mmCIF file with all atom_site columns, C-alpha atoms in Angstrom:
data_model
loop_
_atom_site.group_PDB
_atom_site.id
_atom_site.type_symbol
_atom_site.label_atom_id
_atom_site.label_alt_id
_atom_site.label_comp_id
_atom_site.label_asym_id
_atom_site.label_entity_id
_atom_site.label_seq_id
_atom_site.pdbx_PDB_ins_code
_atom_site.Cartn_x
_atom_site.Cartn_y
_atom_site.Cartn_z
_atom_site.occupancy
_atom_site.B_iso_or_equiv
_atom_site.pdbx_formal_charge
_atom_site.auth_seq_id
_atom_site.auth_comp_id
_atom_site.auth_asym_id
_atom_site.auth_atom_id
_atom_site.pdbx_PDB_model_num
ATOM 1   C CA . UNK A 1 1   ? -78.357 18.544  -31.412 1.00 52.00 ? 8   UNK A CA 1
ATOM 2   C CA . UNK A 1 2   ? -79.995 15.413  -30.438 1.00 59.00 ? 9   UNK A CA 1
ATOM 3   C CA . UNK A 1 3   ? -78.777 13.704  -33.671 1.00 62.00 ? 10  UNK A CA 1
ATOM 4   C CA . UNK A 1 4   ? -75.243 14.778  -32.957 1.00 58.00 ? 11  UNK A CA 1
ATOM 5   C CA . UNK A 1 5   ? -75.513 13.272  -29.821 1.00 63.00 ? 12  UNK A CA 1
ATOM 6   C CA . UNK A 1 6   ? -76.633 10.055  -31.517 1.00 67.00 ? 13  UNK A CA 1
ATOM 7   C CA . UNK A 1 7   ? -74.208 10.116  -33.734 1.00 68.00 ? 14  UNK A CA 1
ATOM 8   C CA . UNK A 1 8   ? -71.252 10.317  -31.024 1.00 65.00 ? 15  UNK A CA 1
ATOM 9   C CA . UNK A 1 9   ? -72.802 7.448   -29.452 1.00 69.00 ? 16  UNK A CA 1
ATOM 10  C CA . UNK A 1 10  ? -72.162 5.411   -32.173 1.00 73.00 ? 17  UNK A CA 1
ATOM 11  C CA . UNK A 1 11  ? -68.896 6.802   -33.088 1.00 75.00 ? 18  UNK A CA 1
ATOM 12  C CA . UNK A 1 12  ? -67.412 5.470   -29.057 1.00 75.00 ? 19  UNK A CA 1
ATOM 13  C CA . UNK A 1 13  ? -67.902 2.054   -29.623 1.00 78.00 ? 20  UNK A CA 1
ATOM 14  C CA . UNK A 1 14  ? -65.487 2.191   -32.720 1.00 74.00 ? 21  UNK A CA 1
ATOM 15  C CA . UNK A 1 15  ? -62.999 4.384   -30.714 1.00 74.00 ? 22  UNK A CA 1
ATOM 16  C CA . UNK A 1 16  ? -62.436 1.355   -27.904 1.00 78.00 ? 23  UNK A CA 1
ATOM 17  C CA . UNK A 1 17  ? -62.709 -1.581  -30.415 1.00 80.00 ? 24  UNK A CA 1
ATOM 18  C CA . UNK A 1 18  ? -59.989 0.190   -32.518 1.00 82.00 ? 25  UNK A CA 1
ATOM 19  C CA . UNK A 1 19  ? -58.078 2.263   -30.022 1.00 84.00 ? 26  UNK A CA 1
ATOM 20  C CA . UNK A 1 20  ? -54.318 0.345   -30.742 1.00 88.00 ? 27  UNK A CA 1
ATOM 21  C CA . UNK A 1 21  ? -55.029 0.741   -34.457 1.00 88.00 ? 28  UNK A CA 1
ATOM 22  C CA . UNK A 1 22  ? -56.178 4.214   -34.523 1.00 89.00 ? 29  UNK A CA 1
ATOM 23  C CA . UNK A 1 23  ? -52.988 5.706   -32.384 1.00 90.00 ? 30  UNK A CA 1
ATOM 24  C CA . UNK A 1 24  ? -50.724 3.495   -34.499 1.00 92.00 ? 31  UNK A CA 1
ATOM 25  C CA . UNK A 1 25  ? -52.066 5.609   -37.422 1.00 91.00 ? 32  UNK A CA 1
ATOM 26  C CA . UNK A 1 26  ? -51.719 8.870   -35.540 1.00 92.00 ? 33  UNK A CA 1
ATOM 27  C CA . UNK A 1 27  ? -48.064 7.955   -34.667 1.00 92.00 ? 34  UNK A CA 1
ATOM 28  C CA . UNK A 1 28  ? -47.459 6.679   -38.303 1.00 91.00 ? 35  UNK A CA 1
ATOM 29  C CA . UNK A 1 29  ? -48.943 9.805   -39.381 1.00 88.00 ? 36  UNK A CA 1
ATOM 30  C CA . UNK A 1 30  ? -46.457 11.904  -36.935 1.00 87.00 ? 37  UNK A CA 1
ATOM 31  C CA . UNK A 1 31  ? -43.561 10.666  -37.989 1.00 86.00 ? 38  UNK A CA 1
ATOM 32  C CA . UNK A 1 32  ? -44.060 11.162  -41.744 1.00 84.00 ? 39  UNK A CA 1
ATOM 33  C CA . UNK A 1 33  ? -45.395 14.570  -41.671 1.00 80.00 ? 40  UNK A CA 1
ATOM 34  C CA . UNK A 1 34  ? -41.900 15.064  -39.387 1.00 77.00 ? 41  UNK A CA 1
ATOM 35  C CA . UNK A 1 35  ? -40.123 13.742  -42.270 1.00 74.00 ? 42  UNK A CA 1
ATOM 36  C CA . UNK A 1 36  ? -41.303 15.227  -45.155 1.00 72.00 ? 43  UNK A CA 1
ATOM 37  C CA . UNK A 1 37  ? -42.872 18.486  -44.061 1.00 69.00 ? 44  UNK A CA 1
ATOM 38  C CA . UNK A 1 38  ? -41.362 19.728  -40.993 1.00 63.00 ? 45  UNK A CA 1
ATOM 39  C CA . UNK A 1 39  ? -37.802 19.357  -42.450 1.00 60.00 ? 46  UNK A CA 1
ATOM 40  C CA . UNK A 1 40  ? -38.787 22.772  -44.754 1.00 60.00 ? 47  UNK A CA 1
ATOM 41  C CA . UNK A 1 41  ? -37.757 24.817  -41.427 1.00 60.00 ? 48  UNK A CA 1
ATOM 42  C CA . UNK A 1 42  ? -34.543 24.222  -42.019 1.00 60.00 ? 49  UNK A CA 1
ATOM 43  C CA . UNK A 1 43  ? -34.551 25.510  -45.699 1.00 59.00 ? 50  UNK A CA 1
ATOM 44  C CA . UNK A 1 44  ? -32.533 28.921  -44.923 1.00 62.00 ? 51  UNK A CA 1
ATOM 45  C CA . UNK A 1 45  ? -30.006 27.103  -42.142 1.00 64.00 ? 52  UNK A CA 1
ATOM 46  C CA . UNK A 1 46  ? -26.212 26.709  -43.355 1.00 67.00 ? 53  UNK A CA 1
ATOM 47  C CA . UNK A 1 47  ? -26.354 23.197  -43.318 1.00 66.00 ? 54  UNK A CA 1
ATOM 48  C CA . UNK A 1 48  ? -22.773 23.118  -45.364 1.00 70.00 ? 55  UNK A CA 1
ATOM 49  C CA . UNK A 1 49  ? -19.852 21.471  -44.057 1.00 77.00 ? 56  UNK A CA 1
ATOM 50  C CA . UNK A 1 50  ? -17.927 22.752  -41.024 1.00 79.00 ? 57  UNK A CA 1
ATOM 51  C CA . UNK A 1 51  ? -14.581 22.706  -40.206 1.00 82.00 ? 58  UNK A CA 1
ATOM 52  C CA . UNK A 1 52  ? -12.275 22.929  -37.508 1.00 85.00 ? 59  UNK A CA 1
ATOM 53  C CA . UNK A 1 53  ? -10.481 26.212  -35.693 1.00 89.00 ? 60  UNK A CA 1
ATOM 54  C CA . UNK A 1 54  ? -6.766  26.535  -36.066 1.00 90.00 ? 61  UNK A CA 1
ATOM 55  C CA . UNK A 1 55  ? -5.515  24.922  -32.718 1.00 89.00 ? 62  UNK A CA 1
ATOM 56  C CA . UNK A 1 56  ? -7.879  21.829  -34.086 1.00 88.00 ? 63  UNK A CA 1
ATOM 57  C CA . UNK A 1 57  ? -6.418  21.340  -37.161 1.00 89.00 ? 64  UNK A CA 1
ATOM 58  C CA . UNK A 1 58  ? -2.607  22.238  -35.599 1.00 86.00 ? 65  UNK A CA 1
ATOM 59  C CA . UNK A 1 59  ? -3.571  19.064  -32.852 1.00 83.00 ? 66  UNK A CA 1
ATOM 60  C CA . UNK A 1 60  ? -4.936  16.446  -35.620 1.00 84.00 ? 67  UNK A CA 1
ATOM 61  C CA . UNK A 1 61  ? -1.381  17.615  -37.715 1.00 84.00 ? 68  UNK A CA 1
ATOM 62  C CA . UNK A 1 62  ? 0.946   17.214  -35.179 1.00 79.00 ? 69  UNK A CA 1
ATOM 63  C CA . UNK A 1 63  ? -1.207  13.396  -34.309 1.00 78.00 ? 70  UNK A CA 1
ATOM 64  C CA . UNK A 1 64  ? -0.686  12.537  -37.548 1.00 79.00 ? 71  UNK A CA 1
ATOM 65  C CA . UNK A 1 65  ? 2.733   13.205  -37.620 1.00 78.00 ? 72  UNK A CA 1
ATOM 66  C CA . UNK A 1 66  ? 3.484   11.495  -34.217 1.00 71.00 ? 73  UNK A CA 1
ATOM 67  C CA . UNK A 1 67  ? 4.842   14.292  -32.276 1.00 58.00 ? 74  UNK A CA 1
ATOM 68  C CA . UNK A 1 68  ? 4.190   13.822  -28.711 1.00 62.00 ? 75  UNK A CA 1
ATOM 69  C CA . UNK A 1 69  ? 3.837   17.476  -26.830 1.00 59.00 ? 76  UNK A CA 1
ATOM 70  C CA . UNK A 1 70  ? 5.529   18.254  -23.571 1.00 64.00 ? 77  UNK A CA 1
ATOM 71  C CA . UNK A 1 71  ? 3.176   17.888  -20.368 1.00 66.00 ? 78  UNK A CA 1
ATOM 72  C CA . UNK A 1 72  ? 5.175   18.601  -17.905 1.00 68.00 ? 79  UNK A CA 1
ATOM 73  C CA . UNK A 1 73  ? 6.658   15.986  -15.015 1.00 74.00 ? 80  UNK A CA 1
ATOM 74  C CA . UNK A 1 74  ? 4.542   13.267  -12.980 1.00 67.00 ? 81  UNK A CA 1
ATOM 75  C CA . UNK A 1 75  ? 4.767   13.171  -9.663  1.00 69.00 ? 82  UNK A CA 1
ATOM 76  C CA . UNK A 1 76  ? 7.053   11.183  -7.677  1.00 69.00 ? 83  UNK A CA 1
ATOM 77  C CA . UNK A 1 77  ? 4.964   8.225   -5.950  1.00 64.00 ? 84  UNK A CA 1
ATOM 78  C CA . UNK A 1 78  ? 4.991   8.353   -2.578  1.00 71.00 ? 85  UNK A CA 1
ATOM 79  C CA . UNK A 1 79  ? 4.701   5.749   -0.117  1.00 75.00 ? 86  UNK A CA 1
ATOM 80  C CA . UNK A 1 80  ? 0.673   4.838   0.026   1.00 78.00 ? 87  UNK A CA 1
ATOM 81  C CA . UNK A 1 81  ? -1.509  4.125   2.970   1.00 86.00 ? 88  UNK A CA 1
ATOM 82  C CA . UNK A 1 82  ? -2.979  0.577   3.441   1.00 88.00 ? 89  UNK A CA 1
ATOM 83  C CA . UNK A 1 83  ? -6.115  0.220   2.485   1.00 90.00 ? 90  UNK A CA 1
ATOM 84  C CA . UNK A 1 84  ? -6.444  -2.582  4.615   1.00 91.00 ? 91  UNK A CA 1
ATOM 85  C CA . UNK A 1 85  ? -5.480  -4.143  7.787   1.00 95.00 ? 92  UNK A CA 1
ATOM 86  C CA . UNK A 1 86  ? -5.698  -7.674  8.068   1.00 95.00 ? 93  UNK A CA 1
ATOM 87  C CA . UNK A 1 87  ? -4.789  -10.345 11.021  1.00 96.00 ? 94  UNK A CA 1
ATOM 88  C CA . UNK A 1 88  ? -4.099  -13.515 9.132   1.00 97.00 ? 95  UNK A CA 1
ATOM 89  C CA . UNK A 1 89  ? -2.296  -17.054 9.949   1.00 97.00 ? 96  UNK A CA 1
ATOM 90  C CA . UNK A 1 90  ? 0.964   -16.955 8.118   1.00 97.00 ? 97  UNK A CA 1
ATOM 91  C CA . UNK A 1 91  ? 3.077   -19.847 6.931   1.00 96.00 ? 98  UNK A CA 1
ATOM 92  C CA . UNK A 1 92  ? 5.613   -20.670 4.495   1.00 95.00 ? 99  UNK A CA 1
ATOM 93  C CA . UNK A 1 93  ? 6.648   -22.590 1.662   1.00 92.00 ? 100 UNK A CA 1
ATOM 94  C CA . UNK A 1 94  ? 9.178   -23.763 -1.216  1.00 91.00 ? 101 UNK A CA 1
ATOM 95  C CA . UNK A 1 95  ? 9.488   -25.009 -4.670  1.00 87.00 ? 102 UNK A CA 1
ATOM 96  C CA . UNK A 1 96  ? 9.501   -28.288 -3.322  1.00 82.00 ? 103 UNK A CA 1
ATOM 97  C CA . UNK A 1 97  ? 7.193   -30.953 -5.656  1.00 76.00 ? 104 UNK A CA 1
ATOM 98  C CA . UNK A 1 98  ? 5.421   -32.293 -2.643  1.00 79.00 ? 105 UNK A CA 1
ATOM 99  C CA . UNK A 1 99  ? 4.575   -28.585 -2.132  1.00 75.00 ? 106 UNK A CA 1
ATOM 100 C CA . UNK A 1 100 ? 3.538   -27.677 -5.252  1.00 76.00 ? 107 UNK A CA 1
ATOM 101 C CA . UNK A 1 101 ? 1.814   -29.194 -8.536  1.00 75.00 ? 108 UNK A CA 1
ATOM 102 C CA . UNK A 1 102 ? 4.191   -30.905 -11.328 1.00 78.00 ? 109 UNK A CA 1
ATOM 103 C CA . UNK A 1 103 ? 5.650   -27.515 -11.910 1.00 82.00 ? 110 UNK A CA 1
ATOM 104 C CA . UNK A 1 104 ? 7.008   -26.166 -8.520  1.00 82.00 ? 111 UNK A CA 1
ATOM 105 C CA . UNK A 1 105 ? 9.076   -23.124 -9.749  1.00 86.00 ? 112 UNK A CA 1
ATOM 106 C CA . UNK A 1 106 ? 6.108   -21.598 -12.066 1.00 86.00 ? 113 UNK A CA 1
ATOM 107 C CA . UNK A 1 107 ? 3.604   -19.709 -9.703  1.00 87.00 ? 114 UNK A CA 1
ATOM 108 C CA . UNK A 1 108 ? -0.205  -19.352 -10.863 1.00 82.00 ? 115 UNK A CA 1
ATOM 109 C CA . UNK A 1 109 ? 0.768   -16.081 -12.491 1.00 81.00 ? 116 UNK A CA 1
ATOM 110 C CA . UNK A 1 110 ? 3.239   -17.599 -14.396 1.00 85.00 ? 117 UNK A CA 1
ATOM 111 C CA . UNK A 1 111 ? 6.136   -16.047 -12.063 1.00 84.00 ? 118 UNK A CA 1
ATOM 112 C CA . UNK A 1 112 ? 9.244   -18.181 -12.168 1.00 87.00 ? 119 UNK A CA 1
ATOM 113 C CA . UNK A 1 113 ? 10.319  -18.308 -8.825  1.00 88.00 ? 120 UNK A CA 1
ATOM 114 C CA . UNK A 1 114 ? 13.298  -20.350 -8.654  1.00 85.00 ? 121 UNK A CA 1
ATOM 115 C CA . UNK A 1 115 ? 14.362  -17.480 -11.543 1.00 87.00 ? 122 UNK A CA 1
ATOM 116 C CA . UNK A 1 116 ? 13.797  -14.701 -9.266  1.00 86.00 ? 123 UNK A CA 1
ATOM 117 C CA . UNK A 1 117 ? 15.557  -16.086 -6.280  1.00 84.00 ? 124 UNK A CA 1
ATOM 118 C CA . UNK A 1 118 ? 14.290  -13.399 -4.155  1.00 88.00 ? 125 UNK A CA 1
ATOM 119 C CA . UNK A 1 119 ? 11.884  -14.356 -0.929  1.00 87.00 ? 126 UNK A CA 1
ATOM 120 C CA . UNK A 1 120 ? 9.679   -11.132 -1.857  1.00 93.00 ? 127 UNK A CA 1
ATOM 121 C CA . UNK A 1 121 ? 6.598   -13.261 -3.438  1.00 95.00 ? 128 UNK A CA 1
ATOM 122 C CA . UNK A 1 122 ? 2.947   -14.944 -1.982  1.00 95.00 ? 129 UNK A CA 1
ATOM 123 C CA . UNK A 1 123 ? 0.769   -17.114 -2.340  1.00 94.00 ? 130 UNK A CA 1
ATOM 124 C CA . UNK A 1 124 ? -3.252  -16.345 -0.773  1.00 95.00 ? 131 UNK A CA 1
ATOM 125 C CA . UNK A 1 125 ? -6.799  -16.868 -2.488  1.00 94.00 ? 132 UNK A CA 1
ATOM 126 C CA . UNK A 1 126 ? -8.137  -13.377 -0.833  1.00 95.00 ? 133 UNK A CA 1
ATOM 127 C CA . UNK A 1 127 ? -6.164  -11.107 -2.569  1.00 95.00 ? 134 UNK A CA 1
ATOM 128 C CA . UNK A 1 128 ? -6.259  -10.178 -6.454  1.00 94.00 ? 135 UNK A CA 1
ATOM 129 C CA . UNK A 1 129 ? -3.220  -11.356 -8.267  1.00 92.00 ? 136 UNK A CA 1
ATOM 130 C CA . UNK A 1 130 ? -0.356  -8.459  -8.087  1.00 92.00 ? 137 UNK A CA 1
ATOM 131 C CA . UNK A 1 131 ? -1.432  -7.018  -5.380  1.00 93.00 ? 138 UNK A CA 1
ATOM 132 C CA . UNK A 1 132 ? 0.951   -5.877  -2.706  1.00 94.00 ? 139 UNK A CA 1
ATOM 133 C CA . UNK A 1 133 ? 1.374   -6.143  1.244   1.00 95.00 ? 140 UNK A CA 1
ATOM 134 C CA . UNK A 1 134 ? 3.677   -5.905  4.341   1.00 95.00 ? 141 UNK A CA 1
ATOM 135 C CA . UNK A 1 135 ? 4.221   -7.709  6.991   1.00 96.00 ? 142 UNK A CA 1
ATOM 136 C CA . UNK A 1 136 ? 5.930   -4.911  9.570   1.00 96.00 ? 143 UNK A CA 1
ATOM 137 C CA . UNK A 1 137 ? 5.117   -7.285  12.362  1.00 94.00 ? 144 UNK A CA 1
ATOM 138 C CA . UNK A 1 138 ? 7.755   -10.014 11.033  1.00 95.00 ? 145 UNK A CA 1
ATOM 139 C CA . UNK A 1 139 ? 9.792   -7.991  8.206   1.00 95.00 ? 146 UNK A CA 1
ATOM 140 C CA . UNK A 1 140 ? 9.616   -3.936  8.406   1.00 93.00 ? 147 UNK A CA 1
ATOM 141 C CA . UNK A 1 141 ? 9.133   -2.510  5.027   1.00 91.00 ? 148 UNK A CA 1
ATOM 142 C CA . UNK A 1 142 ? 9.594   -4.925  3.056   1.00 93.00 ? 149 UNK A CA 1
ATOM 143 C CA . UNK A 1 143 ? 6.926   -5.288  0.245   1.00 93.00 ? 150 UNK A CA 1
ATOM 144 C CA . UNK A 1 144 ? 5.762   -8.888  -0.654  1.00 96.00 ? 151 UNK A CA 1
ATOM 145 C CA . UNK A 1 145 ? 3.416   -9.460  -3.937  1.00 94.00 ? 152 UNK A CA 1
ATOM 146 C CA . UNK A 1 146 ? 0.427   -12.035 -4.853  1.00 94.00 ? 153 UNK A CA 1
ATOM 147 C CA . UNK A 1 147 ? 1.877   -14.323 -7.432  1.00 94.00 ? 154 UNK A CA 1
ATOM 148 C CA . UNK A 1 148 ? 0.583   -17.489 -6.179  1.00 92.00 ? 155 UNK A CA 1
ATOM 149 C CA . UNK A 1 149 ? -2.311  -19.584 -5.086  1.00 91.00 ? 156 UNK A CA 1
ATOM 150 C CA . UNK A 1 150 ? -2.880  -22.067 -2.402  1.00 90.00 ? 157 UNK A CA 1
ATOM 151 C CA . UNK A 1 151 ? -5.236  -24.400 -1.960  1.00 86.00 ? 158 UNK A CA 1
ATOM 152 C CA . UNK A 1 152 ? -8.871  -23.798 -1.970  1.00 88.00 ? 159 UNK A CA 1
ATOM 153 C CA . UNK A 1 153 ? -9.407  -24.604 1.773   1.00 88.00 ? 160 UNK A CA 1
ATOM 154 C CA . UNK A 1 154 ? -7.027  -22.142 3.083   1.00 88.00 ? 161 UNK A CA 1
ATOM 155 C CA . UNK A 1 155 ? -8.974  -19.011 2.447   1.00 87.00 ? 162 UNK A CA 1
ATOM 156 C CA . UNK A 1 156 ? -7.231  -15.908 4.069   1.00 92.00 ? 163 UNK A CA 1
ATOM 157 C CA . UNK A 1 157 ? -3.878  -17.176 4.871   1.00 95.00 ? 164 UNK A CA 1
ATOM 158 C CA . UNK A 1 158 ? -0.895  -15.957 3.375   1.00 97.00 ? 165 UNK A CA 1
ATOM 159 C CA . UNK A 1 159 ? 2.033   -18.550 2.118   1.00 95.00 ? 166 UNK A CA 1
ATOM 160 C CA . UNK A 1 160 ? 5.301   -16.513 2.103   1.00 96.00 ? 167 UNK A CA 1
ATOM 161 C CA . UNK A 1 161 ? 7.714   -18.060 -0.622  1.00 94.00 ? 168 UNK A CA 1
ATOM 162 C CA . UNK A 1 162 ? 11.251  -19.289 0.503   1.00 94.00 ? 169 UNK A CA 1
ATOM 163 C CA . UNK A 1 163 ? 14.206  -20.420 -0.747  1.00 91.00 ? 170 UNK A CA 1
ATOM 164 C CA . UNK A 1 164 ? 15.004  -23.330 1.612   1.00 92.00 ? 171 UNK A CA 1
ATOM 165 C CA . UNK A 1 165 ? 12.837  -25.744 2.788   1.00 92.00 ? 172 UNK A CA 1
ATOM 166 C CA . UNK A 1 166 ? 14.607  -25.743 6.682   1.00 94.00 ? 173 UNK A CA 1
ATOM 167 C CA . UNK A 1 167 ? 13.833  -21.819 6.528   1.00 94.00 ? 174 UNK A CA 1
ATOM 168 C CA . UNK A 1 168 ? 9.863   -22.895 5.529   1.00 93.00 ? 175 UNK A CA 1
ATOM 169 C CA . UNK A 1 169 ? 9.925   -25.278 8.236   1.00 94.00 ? 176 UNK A CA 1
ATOM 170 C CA . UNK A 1 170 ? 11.162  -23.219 11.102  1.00 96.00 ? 177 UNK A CA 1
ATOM 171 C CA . UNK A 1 171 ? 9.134   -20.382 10.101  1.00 96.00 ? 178 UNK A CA 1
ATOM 172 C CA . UNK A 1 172 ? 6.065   -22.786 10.990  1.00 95.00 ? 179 UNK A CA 1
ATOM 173 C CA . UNK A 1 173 ? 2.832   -21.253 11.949  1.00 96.00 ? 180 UNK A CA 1
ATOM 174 C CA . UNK A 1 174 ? 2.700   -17.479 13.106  1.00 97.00 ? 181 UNK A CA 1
ATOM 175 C CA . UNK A 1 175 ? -0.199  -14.831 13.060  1.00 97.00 ? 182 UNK A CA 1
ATOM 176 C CA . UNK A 1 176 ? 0.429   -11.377 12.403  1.00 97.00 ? 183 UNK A CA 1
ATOM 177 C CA . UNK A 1 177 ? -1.210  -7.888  11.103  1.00 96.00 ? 184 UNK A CA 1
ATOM 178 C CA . UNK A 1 178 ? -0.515  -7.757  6.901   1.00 96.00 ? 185 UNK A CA 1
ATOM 179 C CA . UNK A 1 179 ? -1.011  -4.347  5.213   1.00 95.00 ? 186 UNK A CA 1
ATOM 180 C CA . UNK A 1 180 ? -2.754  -4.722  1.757   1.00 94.00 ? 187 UNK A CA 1
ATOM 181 C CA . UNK A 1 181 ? -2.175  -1.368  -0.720  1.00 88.00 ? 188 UNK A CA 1
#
């Protein structure tokens, strides 16, 4: 007994001197006996190929072919409810070169204005591009969209685009609530 207990003695030091090496082994060792030996439990499993039910293989035909199935209607969009409400300073502005860079009727989003001819467009930093608002406060309903940047020092202000630069100008300066969908 006493000579065992000797003998552990000297078998501890070797333990904590070699302690990474010795549980890399016992990992190595692991994973091979996983490999080779343990794989013998699946000996008697159906390991053969499998294939699909009926309604799979009738799905990857008919996606092969291109035939779309009926789903049925979408519903009809409805009007939304701001997500935001926002009190801004609103002004406008035109085409005009000394309002603009050296292309005045191409917006930042590549929106030809002077094409669309309609006062229904934007320009603010705040808001993504595309996004949509109102201004009920100074026109109802009607639905204006980001297309447009200003400049970097007016940060949430809202530059309503307009046809004539007399209209711009007597619109001046005005604050009012914006809904943002």
């Amino acid at each position: 007994m006493e000579q065992m207990s000797s003998m552990a003695w000297k078998i501890l030091p070797l333990l904590r001197k070699n302690a990474k090496d010795i549980a890399i082994g016992v990992v190595s060792g692991l994973v091979i006996a996983n490999a080779f030996f343990l794989n013998s439990a699946y000996a008697d499993m159906d390991t053969g190929p499998r294939y699909p039910d009926d309604a799979t293989v009738a799905l990857l035909i008919g996606a092969m072919q291109n035939e779309t199935l009926p789903y049925g209607e979408l519903p009809a969009a409805k009007d939304a409810e701001p997500r935001h409400l926002l009190t801004v300073p609103i002004t406008a502005y035109t085409s005009d070169l000394a309002q603009t860079d050296n292309t005045p009727c191409i917006a930042a989003r590549g929106f030809d204005l002077c094409a669309h001819d309609e006062e229904d467009v934007i320009a603010t930093n705040f808001l993504p591009m595309g996004t949509k608002i109102r201004i009920p406060d100074l026109y109802g309903n009607r639905v204006f969209t980001v297309v447009d940047r200003m400049n970097k020092r007016y940060d949430r202000h809202v530059d309503i685009w307009m046809r004539e630069y007399s209209d711009a100008k007597s619109f001046g300066l005005k604050f009012a609530t914006i809904e943002v969908f």
